XYZ file of C-alpha atoms in Angstrom:
299
model
C 11.806 -7.203 1.961
C 12.416 -10.802 2.795
C 10.643 -12.978 5.294
C 12.714 -12.953 8.483
C 15.998 -14.177 6.879
C 18.993 -15.245 8.838
C 22.471 -14.130 8.401
C 23.267 -16.387 5.443
C 20.211 -14.996 3.648
C 21.511 -11.497 4.529
C 24.900 -12.358 2.912
C 23.192 -13.519 -0.283
C 21.038 -10.263 -0.314
C 24.112 -8.041 0.125
C 25.906 -9.765 -2.542
C 23.118 -9.560 -5.025
C 24.238 -8.213 -8.470
C 23.296 -4.613 -9.289
C 21.007 -3.821 -12.062
C 22.936 -4.156 -15.429
C 22.140 -0.756 -16.980
C 24.016 2.535 -16.141
C 21.973 5.149 -14.337
C 21.468 8.858 -15.030
C 24.355 11.159 -14.205
C 24.226 12.584 -10.734
C 22.544 15.885 -10.179
C 24.381 18.703 -8.301
C 24.424 18.603 -4.497
C 21.309 19.804 -2.791
C 21.161 23.240 -1.434
C 20.984 24.026 2.283
C 22.138 20.559 3.615
C 21.873 20.939 7.402
C 25.331 20.685 9.271
C 23.665 18.915 12.177
C 21.398 15.890 12.210
C 19.334 17.666 14.841
C 18.310 20.130 12.234
C 15.757 17.770 10.769
C 13.769 14.694 11.705
C 13.503 11.732 9.425
C 11.246 8.578 9.422
C 12.593 5.294 8.253
C 9.356 4.048 6.641
C 10.392 0.475 6.189
C 12.927 -1.433 8.468
C 13.353 -5.065 9.468
C 14.491 -4.283 12.906
C 13.345 -7.576 14.180
C 15.791 -9.416 11.841
C 18.502 -11.621 13.513
C 21.073 -9.294 12.028
C 20.343 -6.930 14.819
C 20.194 -9.164 17.788
C 23.633 -8.382 19.005
C 23.410 -4.611 18.885
C 19.756 -3.482 18.470
C 19.887 -0.737 21.061
C 23.164 0.645 19.769
C 21.529 0.669 16.238
C 18.729 2.927 17.625
C 21.140 5.070 19.411
C 22.969 5.726 16.132
C 19.608 6.374 14.351
C 18.719 8.889 16.955
C 22.127 10.547 16.599
C 21.636 10.853 12.795
C 18.361 12.608 13.258
C 15.865 9.636 12.759
C 12.875 10.293 14.903
C 10.797 7.121 14.052
C 11.160 3.862 12.566
C 8.349 1.686 11.103
C 9.301 -2.019 11.951
C 8.094 -4.299 9.173
C 6.498 -7.835 9.734
C 6.851 -10.468 6.914
C 5.349 -13.570 8.578
C 2.935 -13.964 11.504
C 5.871 -14.843 13.810
C 8.035 -11.886 12.445
C 4.906 -9.508 12.817
C 4.644 -10.613 16.365
C 8.378 -9.774 16.938
C 7.799 -6.430 15.288
C 4.819 -5.582 17.476
C 6.800 -6.708 20.639
C 9.571 -4.275 19.593
C 7.319 -1.494 19.132
C 5.385 -1.944 22.336
C 6.037 0.745 24.813
C 8.652 2.350 22.509
C 7.177 5.765 21.256
C 9.654 6.038 18.387
C 8.772 2.678 16.953
C 5.742 1.397 15.147
C 5.054 -1.934 13.568
C 3.287 -3.468 10.686
C 1.823 -7.005 10.479
C 1.536 -9.087 7.259
C 2.635 -11.988 5.190
C 5.158 -11.598 2.621
C 4.577 -12.979 -0.867
C 7.387 -15.305 -0.352
C 5.427 -16.999 2.479
C 2.060 -16.656 0.612
C 1.818 -20.442 0.354
C 1.311 -20.538 4.169
C -1.809 -18.266 4.017
C -5.067 -19.552 5.575
C -8.039 -18.537 7.377
C -6.216 -18.976 10.640
C -3.498 -16.565 9.170
C -6.224 -13.929 8.610
C -7.623 -14.344 12.162
C -4.108 -14.027 13.668
C -3.345 -11.002 11.526
C -6.548 -9.394 12.504
C -5.671 -9.867 16.231
C -2.071 -8.262 15.594
C -3.789 -5.365 13.846
C -5.910 -4.599 16.835
C -2.816 -3.640 18.777
C -2.061 -0.059 19.069
C 1.575 -0.222 18.031
C 0.558 -2.123 14.807
C -0.226 0.799 12.194
C -0.402 -1.107 8.903
C -0.861 -4.261 7.168
C 2.243 -5.657 5.345
C 4.619 -6.485 4.004
C 2.420 -8.141 1.459
C 2.390 -8.125 -2.417
C 3.572 -9.886 -5.480
C 7.037 -11.291 -6.229
C 7.301 -12.926 -9.562
C 11.046 -12.678 -9.692
C 11.793 -15.227 -7.147
C 8.413 -17.133 -7.247
C 9.021 -18.725 -3.682
C 5.397 -19.250 -3.428
C 2.982 -20.083 -6.451
C 1.609 -17.008 -8.158
C -1.937 -17.932 -7.417
C -1.209 -18.246 -3.741
C 0.584 -14.844 -3.813
C -2.410 -13.287 -5.437
C -4.835 -14.881 -3.008
C -2.863 -13.890 0.081
C -2.312 -10.263 -1.210
C -5.987 -9.806 -2.187
C -6.985 -10.999 1.330
C -4.695 -8.571 3.138
C -5.731 -5.730 0.919
C -9.371 -6.510 1.933
C -8.379 -6.623 5.598
C -6.590 -3.249 5.288
C -9.661 -1.678 3.734
C -11.955 -3.189 6.530
C -9.819 -2.060 9.348
C -8.956 1.457 7.829
C -5.285 0.562 7.878
C -2.652 1.347 5.208
C -1.030 -1.470 3.427
C 2.822 -1.853 2.711
C 3.229 -3.487 -0.706
C 6.298 -5.353 -1.992
C 6.376 -5.824 -5.730
C 8.883 -7.402 -8.062
C 8.556 -8.230 -11.734
C 4.709 -8.237 -11.360
C 3.682 -4.930 -12.769
C 0.744 -6.184 -14.823
C -0.945 -7.964 -12.030
C -0.019 -5.435 -9.454
C -1.442 -2.527 -11.498
C -4.583 -4.305 -12.095
C -4.956 -5.081 -8.354
C -4.192 -1.528 -7.406
C -7.215 -0.267 -9.196
C -9.612 -1.778 -6.823
C -7.760 -0.904 -3.588
C -9.793 0.897 -0.950
C -6.982 1.352 1.513
C -3.968 3.673 1.734
C -1.046 2.069 -0.192
C 2.680 2.429 0.475
C 4.649 1.103 -2.520
C 7.761 -0.144 -0.664
C 11.412 0.369 -2.254
C 9.704 1.597 -5.279
C 11.275 0.563 -8.539
C 8.373 -0.499 -10.685
C 7.580 0.703 -14.219
C 5.264 3.378 -15.511
C 2.200 1.033 -15.378
C 2.424 0.566 -11.626
C 3.459 4.252 -11.269
C 0.275 5.291 -13.030
C -1.874 3.001 -11.049
C -0.309 4.243 -7.865
C -0.849 7.790 -8.792
C -4.527 7.166 -9.621
C -5.272 5.819 -6.075
C -3.053 8.440 -4.198
C -0.304 5.827 -3.208
C 2.834 6.642 -1.392
C 6.162 5.955 -3.248
C 8.846 4.791 -0.722
C 12.440 4.910 -2.014
C 15.314 2.980 -0.517
C 19.061 2.952 -0.741
C 18.892 1.570 -4.320
C 18.486 5.110 -5.548
C 22.158 5.848 -4.269
C 23.698 3.096 -6.440
C 25.803 4.427 -9.378
C 24.155 2.013 -11.799
C 20.460 2.364 -10.505
C 18.014 3.122 -13.228
C 14.307 3.336 -13.476
C 11.703 4.301 -16.093
C 10.115 6.596 -13.487
C 12.229 9.544 -12.519
C 12.370 10.522 -9.033
C 11.317 14.116 -9.964
C 8.016 12.585 -11.446
C 6.813 11.750 -7.987
C 4.647 14.449 -6.214
C 6.419 15.776 -3.239
C 3.473 14.974 -0.933
C 3.580 11.229 -1.946
C 7.412 10.620 -1.105
C 8.708 8.393 1.643
C 12.235 7.316 2.492
C 13.233 3.940 3.937
C 16.293 1.665 4.520
C 14.772 -1.881 4.168
C 17.444 -2.582 6.723
C 19.390 -4.896 7.120
C 19.259 -5.040 3.302
C 20.045 -2.452 0.518
C 22.591 -0.352 2.359
C 22.950 3.061 0.496
C 26.214 4.457 -0.845
C 28.755 4.882 0.847
C 27.739 2.028 3.065
C 27.023 -0.384 0.208
C 28.063 -4.045 1.015
C 27.704 -3.466 4.920
C 24.590 -4.274 6.991
C 22.045 -1.476 6.443
C 20.514 0.225 9.598
C 18.052 3.080 10.164
C 20.602 5.880 10.486
C 21.428 5.249 6.915
C 18.033 6.657 5.831
C 19.738 9.960 5.852
C 21.681 9.036 2.730
C 18.533 7.974 0.960
C 16.989 11.424 1.623
C 20.170 13.147 0.630
C 20.111 11.155 -2.770
C 16.359 11.990 -3.293
C 17.104 15.758 -2.653
C 20.021 15.651 -5.271
C 17.901 13.868 -7.794
C 14.906 16.349 -7.414
C 17.169 19.486 -7.079
C 15.584 20.261 -3.705
C 17.007 21.394 -0.461
C 17.780 18.278 1.809
C 15.924 19.955 4.793
C 12.728 20.341 2.552
C 12.869 16.777 1.508
C 13.386 15.435 5.163
C 10.457 17.680 6.332
C 8.167 16.560 3.584
C 8.797 12.861 3.808
C 8.289 13.068 7.588
C 4.994 14.782 7.119
C 4.075 12.254 4.534
C 4.860 9.449 6.868
C 2.569 10.929 9.422
C -0.257 11.021 6.829
C 0.493 7.624 5.474
C 0.733 5.667 8.714
C -1.803 7.788 10.701
C -2.048 9.645 13.876
C 0.227 7.300 15.820
C 3.282 8.636 14.020
C 2.206 12.222 14.485
C 1.698 11.728 18.178
C 5.053 9.967 18.790
C 7.367 11.260 16.205
C 10.536 12.648 17.765
C 10.919 10.230 20.720
C 12.879 7.349 19.275
């Protein structure tokens, strides 16, 4: 979600206050929760595996993900340099794919050279999507006009290259909904928590709604119910190392914890865990293309 933050930024993110309003009562536990991680395969649709928080134990993190039933991780790029790291991590690793993009926090750096470098990264076979891009009017680390310019440029590039685009949005519902109406690429709305206007715009273009560990928080609330999202448009993610789900909240997040997100999604929808796991994995294959389908299961 953030542009290649260091450990101090990670600590700030982990200590970020929770939403102020109490959330809905928890639904009953899902039926048919598998006893063994090997019973299902999960895809973590959004993970900052190149973040410095993983430098000391990245291979151990991937081993734990494999043991938890995670078959594939999409490694997110947030700057050109971070995108190069993501691509390098995914190169030759069948269970990893990468994205390449410029986060709205870094939109002030966008230029014609940025577009050219991004185009070169997107030509690499392990880079399956544009992003993380979008609009963040909560922090406004880049001027809003610069955010819109960089976002629109990356949307156009995704459409030109036939790549999906991973979208970050915070407190920008009006502008995001308006821009989504003209998108000609597959859209993944990452860590979705926007309101009904963005939900309706996403539905109109067949976007995917990716949910993170936020849905496990006791006081998480949203004007869009998890049960409102069509099953064939759901994804699960960690946004690791951020947003660790309960019962791991406050710790560094990691891909293995995507299982907790899928469990929470199953509870909220009143569906079997195995069904949600299978559906979200199938959705990830469609959203990110044949690359996921070909290499899924070999993390």
